[in-house]
Coordinates of C-alpha atoms and ligand atoms in Angstrom, one line a residue:
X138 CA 95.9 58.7 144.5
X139 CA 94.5 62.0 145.9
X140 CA 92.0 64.3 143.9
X141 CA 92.4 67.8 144.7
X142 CA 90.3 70.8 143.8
X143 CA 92.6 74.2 144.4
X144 CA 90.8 77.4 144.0
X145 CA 92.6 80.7 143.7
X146 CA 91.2 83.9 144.3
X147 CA 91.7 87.7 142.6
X148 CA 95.0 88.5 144.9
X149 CA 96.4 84.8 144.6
X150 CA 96.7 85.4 140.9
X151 CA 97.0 89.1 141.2
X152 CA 100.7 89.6 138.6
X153 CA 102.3 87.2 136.4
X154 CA 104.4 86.6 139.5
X155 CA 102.1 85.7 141.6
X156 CA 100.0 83.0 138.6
X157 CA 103.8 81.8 137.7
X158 CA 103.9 81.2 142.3
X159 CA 100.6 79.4 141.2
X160 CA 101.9 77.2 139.2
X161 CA 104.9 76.2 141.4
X162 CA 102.5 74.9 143.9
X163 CA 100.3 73.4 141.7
X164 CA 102.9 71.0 140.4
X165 CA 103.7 69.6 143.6
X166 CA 100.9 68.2 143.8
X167 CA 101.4 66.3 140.3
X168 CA 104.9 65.6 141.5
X169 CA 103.6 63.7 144.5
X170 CA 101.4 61.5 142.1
X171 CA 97.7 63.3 142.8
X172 CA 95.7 64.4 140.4
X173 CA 94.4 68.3 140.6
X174 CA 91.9 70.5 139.1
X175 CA 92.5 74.2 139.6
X176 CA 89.7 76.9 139.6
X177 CA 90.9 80.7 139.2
X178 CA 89.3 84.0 139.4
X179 CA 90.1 86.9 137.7
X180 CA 93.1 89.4 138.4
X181 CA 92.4 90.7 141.4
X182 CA 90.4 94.6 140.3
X183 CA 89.6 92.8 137.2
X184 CA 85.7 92.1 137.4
X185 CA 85.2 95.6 139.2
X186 CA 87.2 97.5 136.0
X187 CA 84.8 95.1 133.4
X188 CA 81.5 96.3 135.3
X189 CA 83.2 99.9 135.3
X190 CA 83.3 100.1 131.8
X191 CA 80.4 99.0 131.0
X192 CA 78.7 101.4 133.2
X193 CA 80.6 104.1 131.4
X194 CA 78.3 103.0 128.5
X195 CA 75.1 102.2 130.1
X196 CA 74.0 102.7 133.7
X197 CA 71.9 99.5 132.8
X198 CA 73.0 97.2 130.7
X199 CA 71.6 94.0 129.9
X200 CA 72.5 91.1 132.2
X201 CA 72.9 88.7 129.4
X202 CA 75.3 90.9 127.9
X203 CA 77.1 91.8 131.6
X204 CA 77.5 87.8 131.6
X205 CA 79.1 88.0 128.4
X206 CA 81.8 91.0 129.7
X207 CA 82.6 90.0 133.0
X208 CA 83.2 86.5 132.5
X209 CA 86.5 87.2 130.0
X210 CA 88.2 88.3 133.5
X211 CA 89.4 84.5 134.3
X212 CA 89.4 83.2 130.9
X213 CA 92.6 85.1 131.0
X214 CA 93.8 84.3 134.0
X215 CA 93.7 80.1 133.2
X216 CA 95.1 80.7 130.0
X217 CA 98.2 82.1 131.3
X218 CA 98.4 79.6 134.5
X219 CA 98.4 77.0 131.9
X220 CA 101.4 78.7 130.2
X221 CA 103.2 79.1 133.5
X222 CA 102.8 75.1 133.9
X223 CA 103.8 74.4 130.6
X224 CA 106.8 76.2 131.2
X225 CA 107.5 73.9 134.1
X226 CA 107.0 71.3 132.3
X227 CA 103.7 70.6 133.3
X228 CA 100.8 68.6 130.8
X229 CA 98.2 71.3 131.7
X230 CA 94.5 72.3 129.9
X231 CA 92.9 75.2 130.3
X232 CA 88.6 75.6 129.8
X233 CA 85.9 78.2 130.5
X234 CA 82.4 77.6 131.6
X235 CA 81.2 76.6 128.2
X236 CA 83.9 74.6 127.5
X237 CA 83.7 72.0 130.4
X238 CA 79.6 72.8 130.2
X239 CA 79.0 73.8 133.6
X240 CA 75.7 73.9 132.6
X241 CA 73.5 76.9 134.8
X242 CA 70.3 77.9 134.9
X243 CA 69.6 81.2 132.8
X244 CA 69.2 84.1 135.7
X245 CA 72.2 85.9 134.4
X246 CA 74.8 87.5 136.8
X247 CA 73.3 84.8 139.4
X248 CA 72.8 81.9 137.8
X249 CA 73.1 78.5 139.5
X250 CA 74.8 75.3 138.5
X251 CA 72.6 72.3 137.3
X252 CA 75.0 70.4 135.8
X253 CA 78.8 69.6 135.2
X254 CA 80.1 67.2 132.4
X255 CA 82.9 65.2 133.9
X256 CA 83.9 62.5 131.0
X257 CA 86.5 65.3 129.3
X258 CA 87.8 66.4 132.3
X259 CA 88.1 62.8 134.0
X260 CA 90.1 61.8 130.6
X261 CA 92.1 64.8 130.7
X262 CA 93.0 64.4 134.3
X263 CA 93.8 60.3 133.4
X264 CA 96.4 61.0 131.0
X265 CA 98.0 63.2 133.7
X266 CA 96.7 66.5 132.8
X267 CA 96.3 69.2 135.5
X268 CA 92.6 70.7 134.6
X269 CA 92.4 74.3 134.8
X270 CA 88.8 75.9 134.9
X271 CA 87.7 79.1 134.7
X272 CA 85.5 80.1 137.6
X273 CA 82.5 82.4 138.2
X274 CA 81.1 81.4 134.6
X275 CA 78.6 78.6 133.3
X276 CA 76.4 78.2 130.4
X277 CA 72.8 78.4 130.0
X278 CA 70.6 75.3 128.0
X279 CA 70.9 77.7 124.8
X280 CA 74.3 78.3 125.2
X281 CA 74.3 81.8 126.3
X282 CA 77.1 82.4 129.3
X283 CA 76.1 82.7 132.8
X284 CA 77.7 83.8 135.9
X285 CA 77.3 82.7 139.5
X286 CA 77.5 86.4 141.3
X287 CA 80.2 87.9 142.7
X288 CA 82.6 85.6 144.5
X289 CA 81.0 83.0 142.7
X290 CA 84.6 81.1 141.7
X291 CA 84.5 79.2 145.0
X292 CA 81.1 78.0 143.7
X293 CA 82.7 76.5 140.9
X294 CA 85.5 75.1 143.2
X295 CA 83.2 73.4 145.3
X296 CA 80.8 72.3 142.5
X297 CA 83.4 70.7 140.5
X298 CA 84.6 69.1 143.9
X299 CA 81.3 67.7 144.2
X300 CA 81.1 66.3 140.8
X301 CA 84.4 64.6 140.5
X302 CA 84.4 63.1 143.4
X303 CA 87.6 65.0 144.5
X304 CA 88.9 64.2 147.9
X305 CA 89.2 67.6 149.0
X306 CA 88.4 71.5 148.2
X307 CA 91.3 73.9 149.1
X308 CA 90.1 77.5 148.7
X309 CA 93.4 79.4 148.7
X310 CA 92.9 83.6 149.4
X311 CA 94.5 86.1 150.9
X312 CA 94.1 85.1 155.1
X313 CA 95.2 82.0 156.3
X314 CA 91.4 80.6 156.9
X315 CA 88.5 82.3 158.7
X316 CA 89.0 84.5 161.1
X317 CA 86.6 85.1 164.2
X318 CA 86.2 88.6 162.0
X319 CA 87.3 89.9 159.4
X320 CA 91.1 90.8 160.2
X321 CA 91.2 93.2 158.2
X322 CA 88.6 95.4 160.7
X323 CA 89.8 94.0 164.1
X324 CA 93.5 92.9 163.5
X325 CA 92.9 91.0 167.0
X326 CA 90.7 88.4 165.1
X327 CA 91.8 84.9 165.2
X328 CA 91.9 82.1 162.8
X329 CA 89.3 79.4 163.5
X330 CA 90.7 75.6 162.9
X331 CA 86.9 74.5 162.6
X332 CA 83.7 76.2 161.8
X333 CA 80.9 74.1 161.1
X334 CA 78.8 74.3 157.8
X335 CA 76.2 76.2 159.5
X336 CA 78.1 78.9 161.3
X337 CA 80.0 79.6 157.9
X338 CA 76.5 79.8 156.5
X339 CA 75.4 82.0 158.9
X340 CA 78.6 83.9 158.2
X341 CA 78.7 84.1 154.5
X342 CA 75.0 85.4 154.5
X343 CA 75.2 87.8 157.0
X344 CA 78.6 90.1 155.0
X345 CA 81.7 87.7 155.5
X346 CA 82.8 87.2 152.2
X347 CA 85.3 85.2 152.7
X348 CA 83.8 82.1 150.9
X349 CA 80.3 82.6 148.5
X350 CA 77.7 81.1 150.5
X351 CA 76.4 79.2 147.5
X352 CA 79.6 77.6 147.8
X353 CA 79.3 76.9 151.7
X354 CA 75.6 75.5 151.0
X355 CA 76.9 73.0 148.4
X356 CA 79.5 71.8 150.2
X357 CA 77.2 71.3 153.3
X358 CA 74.9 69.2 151.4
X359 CA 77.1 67.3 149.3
X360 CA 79.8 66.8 152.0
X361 CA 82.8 68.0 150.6
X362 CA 85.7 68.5 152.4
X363 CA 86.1 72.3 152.1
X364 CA 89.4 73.9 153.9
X365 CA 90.1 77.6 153.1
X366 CA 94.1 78.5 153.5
X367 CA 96.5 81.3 152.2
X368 CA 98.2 81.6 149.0
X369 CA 101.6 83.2 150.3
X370 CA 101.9 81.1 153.8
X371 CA 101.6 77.4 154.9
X372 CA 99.4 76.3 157.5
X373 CA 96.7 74.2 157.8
X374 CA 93.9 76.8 157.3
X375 CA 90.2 76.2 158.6
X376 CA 88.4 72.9 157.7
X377 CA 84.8 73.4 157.7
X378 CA 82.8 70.9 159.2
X379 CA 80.3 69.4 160.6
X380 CA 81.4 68.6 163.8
X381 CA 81.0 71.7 166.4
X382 CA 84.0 73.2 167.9
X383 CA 85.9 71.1 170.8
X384 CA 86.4 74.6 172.7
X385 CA 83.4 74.5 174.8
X386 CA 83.5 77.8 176.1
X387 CA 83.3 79.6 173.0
X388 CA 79.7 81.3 173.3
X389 CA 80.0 82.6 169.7
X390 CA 81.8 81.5 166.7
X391 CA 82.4 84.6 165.0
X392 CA 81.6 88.6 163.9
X393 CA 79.8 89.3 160.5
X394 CA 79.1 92.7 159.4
X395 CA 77.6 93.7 155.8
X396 CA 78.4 97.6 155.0
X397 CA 76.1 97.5 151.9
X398 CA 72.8 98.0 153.9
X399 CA 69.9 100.8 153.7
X400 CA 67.0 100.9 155.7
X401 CA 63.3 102.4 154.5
X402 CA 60.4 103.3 156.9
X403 CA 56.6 104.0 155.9
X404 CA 54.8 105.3 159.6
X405 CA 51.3 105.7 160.1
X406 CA 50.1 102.8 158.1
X407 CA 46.2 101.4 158.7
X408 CA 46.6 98.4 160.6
X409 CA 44.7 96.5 158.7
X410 CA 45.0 92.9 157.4
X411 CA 47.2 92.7 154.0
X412 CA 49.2 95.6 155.2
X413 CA 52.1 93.8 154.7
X414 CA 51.6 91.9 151.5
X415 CA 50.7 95.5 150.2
X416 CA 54.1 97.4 151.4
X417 CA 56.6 94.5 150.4
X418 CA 54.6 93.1 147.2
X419 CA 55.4 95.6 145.1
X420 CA 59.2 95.7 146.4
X421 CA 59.1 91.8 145.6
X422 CA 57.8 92.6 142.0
X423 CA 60.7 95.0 141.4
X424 CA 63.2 92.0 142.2
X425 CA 64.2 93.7 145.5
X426 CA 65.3 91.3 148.2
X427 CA 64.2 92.3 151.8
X428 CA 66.4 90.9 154.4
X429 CA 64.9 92.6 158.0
X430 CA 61.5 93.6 158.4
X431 CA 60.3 95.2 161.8
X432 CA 56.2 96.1 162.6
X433 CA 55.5 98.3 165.3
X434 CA 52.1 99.0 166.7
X435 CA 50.7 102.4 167.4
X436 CA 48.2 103.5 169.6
X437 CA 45.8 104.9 167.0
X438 CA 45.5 101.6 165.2
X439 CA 48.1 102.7 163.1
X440 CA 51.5 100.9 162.1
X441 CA 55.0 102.0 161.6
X442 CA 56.8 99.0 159.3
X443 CA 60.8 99.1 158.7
X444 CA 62.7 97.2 156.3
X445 CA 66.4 96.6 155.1
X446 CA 67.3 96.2 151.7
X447 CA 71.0 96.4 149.9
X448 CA 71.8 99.9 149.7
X449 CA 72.7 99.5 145.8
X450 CA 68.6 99.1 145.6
X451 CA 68.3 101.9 148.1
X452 CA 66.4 104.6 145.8
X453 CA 64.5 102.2 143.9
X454 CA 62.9 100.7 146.8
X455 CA 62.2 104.2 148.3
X456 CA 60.1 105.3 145.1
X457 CA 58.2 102.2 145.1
X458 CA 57.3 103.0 148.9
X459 CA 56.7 106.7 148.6
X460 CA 54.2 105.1 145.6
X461 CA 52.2 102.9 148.1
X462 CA 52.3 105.7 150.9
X463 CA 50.3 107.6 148.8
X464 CA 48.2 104.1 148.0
X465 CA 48.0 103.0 151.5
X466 CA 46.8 106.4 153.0
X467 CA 50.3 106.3 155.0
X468 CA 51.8 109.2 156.8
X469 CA 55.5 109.2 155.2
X470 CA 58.6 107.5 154.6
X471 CA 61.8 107.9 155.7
X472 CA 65.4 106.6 155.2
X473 CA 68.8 105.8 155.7
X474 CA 71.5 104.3 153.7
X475 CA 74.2 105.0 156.1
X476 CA 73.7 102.1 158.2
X477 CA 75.3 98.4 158.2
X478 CA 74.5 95.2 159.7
X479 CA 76.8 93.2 162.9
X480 CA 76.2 89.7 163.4
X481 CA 77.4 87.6 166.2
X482 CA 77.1 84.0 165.4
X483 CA 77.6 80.4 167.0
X484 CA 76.3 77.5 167.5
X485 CA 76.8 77.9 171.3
X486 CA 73.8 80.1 171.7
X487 CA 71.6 77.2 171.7
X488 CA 73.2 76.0 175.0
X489 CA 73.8 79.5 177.1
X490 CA 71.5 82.3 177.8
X491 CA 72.2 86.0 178.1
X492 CA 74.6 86.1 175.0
X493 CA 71.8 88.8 173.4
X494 CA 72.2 91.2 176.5
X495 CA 76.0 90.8 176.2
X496 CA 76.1 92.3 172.9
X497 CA 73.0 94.9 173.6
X498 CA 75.2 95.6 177.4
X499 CA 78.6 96.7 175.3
X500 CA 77.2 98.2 172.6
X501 CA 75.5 100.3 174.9
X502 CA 78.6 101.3 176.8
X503 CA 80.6 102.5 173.7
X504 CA 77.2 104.8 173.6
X505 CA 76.4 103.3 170.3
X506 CA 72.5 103.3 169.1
X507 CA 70.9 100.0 168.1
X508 CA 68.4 100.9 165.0
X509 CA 67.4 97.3 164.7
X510 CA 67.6 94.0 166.3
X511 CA 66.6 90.3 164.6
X512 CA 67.5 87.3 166.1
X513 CA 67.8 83.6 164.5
X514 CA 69.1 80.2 166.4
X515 CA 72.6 80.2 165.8
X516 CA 72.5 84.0 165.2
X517 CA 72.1 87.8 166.8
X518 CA 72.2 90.6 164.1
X519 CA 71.9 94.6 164.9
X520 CA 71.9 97.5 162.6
X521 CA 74.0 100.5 163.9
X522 CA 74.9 103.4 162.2
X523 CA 77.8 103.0 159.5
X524 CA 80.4 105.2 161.4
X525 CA 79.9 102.8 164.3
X526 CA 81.4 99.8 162.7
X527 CA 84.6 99.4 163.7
X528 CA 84.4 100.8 167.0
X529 CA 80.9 97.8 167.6
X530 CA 83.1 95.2 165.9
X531 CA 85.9 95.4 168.0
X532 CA 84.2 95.9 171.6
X533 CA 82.2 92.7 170.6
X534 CA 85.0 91.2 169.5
X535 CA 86.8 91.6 173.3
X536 CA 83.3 91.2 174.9
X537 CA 83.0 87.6 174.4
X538 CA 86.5 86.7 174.3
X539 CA 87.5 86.3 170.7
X540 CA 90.8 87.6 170.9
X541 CA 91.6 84.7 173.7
X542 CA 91.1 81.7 171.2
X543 CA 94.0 79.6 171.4
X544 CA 95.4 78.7 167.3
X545 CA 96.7 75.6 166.5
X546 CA 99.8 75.5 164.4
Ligands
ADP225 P1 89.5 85.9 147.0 O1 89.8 87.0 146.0 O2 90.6 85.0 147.3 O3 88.2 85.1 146.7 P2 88.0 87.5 149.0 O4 88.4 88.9 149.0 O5 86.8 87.1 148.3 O6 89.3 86.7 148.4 O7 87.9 86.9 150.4 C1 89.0 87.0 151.3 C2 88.8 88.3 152.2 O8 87.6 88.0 153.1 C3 89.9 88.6 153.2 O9 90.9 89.3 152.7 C4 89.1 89.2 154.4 O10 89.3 90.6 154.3 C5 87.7 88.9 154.1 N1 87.0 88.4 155.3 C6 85.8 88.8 155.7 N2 85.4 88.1 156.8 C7 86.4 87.2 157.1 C8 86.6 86.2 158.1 N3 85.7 86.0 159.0 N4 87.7 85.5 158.0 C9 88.6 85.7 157.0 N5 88.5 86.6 156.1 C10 87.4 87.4 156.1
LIG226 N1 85.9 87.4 139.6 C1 84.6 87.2 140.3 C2 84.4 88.3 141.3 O1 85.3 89.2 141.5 C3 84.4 85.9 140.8 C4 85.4 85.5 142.0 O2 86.4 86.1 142.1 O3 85.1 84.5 142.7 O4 83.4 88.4 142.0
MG227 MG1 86.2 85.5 147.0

């Protein structure tokens, strides 16, 4: 006997048609004799509407009581999956986060999983139960509700994976698997069979949010068999892995690109020691994450310093620095929250030089500006101005050959 984990995402369980389609393929699975736990999202729309509200009442609420809000979005959505199965006849259960006690940590709206309690749902699933959890939500050592950030169902999926012991993670969405990009930006993009844990990593952490990277990382460490696939289509999806790809020629894996990106500049900074520490402490202190830094040097001992942070923390950040300009003796700062981040990634770097003056060579053709460049093993990221997006994705796309990857049935 087979344990599946089946995640659903927002679209997959979009309409009471689509949940009742849910259902249908979720009973296969008992009909062939395996045992299943299912983990849903919300209605697709449905956490952006909660946060939507809640902003109508306060630009900032409290996290403990977002938590509380957002989290209702899939404890309707299992409820009525359940229904859909008992109307098929079905011996289904539905819980939430509390319920099961996916037990979190207490950073609300990103809290992370300590613990799951399997006992109820390993009875439930014994007297031939389909388990239905809801994802995205936990709950804290005082019993407050948590949530796991923004895509964090597949978090749960994997998790719950992890601690059951399932024999495989399907992560059902809208595309058939990961693309080279996201399809939706360069319909040309191509659906990967394999991706290895790493590149995904690379991948979810540089914009593609086509699996939560907490999710990737967990599944990575606790080696789950994790295979994302499409709701509405068969097909064997993309397994990831930990074996690289057989198709040795591919230089790069893939194209991420985050659109939620600002960038903040202080020039004429003393180049002095502690510099630094003195410019990003304070940003660290507000809770603002910091993702690429540049330092140039000037000729007068002076120092220009460039950062990216996500644009929703754009005008936060940019107060904080004006503050320490003024501290710091610094000549001004300046900004830009119309920029975004491309990332080629693949493990095939390692092995082949000249990949970096591929992408800098057709960038430059399409006469687009490079603002910034960083560079990791597996990875290449630039930040180009937003209106360039499409036009960089694509030509990088057809630069290294993405379109040309042959897919399996
Ligand atoms: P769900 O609601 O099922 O969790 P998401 O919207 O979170 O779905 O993730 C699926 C979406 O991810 C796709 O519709 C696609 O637009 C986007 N995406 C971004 N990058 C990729 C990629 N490399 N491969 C596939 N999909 C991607
Ligand atoms: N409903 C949550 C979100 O929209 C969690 C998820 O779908 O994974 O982010
Ligand atoms: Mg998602």
């Amino acid at each position: 006997m087979t344990l599946y984990v089946y995640k659903f995402g927002g679209t997959s369980v979009g309409s009471v048609e689509r949940i009742k389609s849910v259902a249908e393929k979720v009973k296969k699975v008992q009909d062939q004799g395996d045992q299943i736990i299912v983990v849903l999202s919300a209605m697709s729309g449905e956490t952006n509407r909660l946060i939507a509200l809640a902003k109508e009442i306060q630009t900032q609420p409290t996290e403990r009581e977002m938590d509380v809000l957002i989290s209702t979005g899939e404890q309707v959505t299992v409820a009525l999956l359940c229904m859909a199965l008992h109307e098929l006849g079905c011996k289904a259960v539905s819980y939430t986060g509390t319920q099961v006690r996916i037990l979190t940590d207490s950073a609300f709206t990103k809290a992370r999983i300590r613990e799951i309690e399997g006992a109820k749902m390993r009875a439930d699933l014994d007297a031939g139960k389909v388990v239905v959890v809801a994802g995205f939500q936990g709950v804290d050592e005082l019993g407050n509700i948590t949530t796991l950030g923004r895509g964090g169902s597949d978090t749960t999926a994997v998790a719950l994976a992890t601690a059951l012991k399932a024999d495989e993670c399907h992560i059902y969405t809208d595309v058939d698997g990961v693309y080279t990009t996201d399809p939706r930006v360069e319909p040309k993009a191509r659906r990967l069979n394999h991706i290895t844990f790493e590149e995904m990593l690379e991948m979810a952490s540089l914009g593609s949010k086509v699996l939560q990277i907490r999710s990737v990382e967990f599944a990575g460490k606790y080696n789950v068999a994790l295979r994302v696939l499409s709701s509405f289509k068969e097909g064997c999806g993309t397994l990831i892995t930990y074996e690289e790809s057989q198709m040795e020629s591919a230089l790069i894996s893939g194209i991420a690109f985050n659109r939620d990106e600002a960038k903040l500049t202080i020039t004429g900074v003393p180049d002095l020691p502690g510099v630094a520490y003195k410019i990003l402490g304070p940003v660290a202190d507000a809770n603002i994450e910091v993702d690429m830094i540049v330092q140039n040097i000037a000729d007068d001992a002076t120092t220009d310093f460039t950062f990216t942070v996500d644009r929703n923390n754009y005008q936060r950040a940019k107060a904080i620095l004006e503050e320490s300009c003024v501290a710091l003796g610094a000549r001004k700062v300046t900004g830009d929250n119309t920029i975004v981040k491309i990332s080629i990634v693949g493990v095939g770097m390692r092995s082949h030089a000249g990949i970096a003056s591929t992408m800098f060579k057709t960038l430059a053709s399409e006469g687009i500006n490079i603002r910034m460049i960083a560079t990791s093993e597996i990875k290449i990221s630039v930040v180009v101005d937003e209106k360039y997006l499409e036009l960089a994705v694509r030509s990088l796309h057809s630069a290294f050959e993405l379109d040309q990857i042959a897919e399996e049935a």
